[in-house]
Amino acid sequence: MPYTIKTLLKIMNEIKLSLQEKEVNALFQLIDLAVKSQGLQVAEAATVIVNKLQEQAKDQLTPVEEEKTKK
């Protein structure tokens, strides 16, 4: 049982990452490709990641970049 708790705590560690706009857009494209390729198997995880990226970037992206991420 202690092993399980220890493992769960490791999963919850937060990782901070700094990305340029071009890198964020490339990541969106990779996520889009993964969803198109794997479908529902990866859609939920993709949605979580995209939502987190959009939330963090909403005040930082230029208006043109924001339109690209909404597509």
CSV table of C-alpha atoms in Angstrom, one decimal:
chain,number,residue,atom,x,y,z
A,1,MET,CA,0.0,0.0,0.0
A,2,PRO,CA,2.7,2.6,0.8
A,3,TYR,CA,4.1,2.0,-2.7
A,4,THR,CA,0.8,3.0,-4.3
A,5,ILE,CA,0.6,6.2,-2.3
A,6,LYS,CA,4.2,7.1,-3.2
A,7,THR,CA,3.5,6.4,-6.9
A,8,LEU,CA,0.4,8.6,-6.9
A,9,LEU,CA,2.3,11.4,-5.3
A,10,LYS,CA,5.0,11.2,-7.9
A,11,ILE,CA,2.4,11.5,-10.7
A,12,MET,CA,1.0,14.8,-9.2
A,13,ASN,CA,4.3,16.7,-9.4
A,14,GLU,CA,3.9,19.9,-11.3
A,15,ILE,CA,6.3,20.7,-14.2
A,16,LYS,CA,6.7,24.2,-15.4
A,17,LEU,CA,7.6,24.8,-19.0
A,18,SER,CA,8.4,27.9,-21.1
A,19,LEU,CA,7.6,27.9,-24.8
A,20,GLN,CA,7.8,30.4,-27.7
A,21,GLU,CA,4.6,31.0,-29.7
A,22,LYS,CA,6.0,28.9,-32.6
A,23,GLU,CA,6.6,26.0,-30.2
A,24,VAL,CA,3.1,26.3,-28.8
A,25,ASN,CA,1.7,26.3,-32.4
A,26,ALA,CA,3.8,23.3,-33.3
A,27,LEU,CA,2.6,21.5,-30.2
A,28,PHE,CA,-1.0,22.2,-31.1
A,29,GLN,CA,-0.3,20.8,-34.6
A,30,LEU,CA,1.2,17.6,-33.1
A,31,ILE,CA,-1.7,17.2,-30.7
A,32,ASP,CA,-4.1,17.7,-33.6
A,33,LEU,CA,-2.3,15.1,-35.7
A,34,ALA,CA,-2.3,12.6,-32.8
A,35,VAL,CA,-6.1,13.0,-32.4
A,36,LYS,CA,-6.7,12.6,-36.1
A,37,SER,CA,-4.5,9.5,-36.1
A,38,GLN,CA,-5.6,7.8,-32.9
A,39,GLY,CA,-9.1,9.3,-32.4
A,40,LEU,CA,-10.9,8.8,-29.2
A,41,GLN,CA,-8.0,6.9,-27.6
A,42,VAL,CA,-6.1,10.2,-27.2
A,43,ALA,CA,-8.9,12.8,-27.5
A,44,GLU,CA,-9.5,13.3,-23.7
A,45,ALA,CA,-5.8,13.7,-22.9
A,46,ALA,CA,-5.4,16.0,-25.9
A,47,THR,CA,-8.3,18.2,-24.7
A,48,VAL,CA,-6.8,18.5,-21.2
A,49,ILE,CA,-3.4,19.5,-22.6
A,50,VAL,CA,-4.8,21.9,-25.2
A,51,ASN,CA,-7.0,23.6,-22.6
A,52,LYS,CA,-4.1,24.1,-20.2
A,53,LEU,CA,-1.9,25.5,-22.9
A,54,GLN,CA,-4.7,27.9,-24.1
A,55,GLU,CA,-5.4,29.0,-20.5
A,56,GLN,CA,-1.8,29.8,-19.9
A,57,ALA,CA,-1.2,31.5,-23.2
A,58,LYS,CA,-4.5,33.5,-23.5
A,59,ASP,CA,-3.0,36.8,-22.4
A,60,GLN,CA,0.3,36.2,-24.2
A,61,LEU,CA,-0.6,35.1,-27.8
A,62,THR,CA,-1.0,37.6,-30.5
A,63,PRO,CA,-4.6,37.8,-31.9
A,64,VAL,CA,-3.6,35.9,-35.1
A,65,GLU,CA,-2.1,33.1,-33.0
A,66,GLU,CA,-5.3,32.9,-30.9
A,67,GLU,CA,-7.4,32.4,-34.0
A,68,LYS,CA,-5.1,29.5,-35.1
A,69,THR,CA,-5.6,27.7,-31.8
A,70,LYS,CA,-9.4,28.0,-31.9
A,71,LYS,CA,-9.6,26.0,-35.2
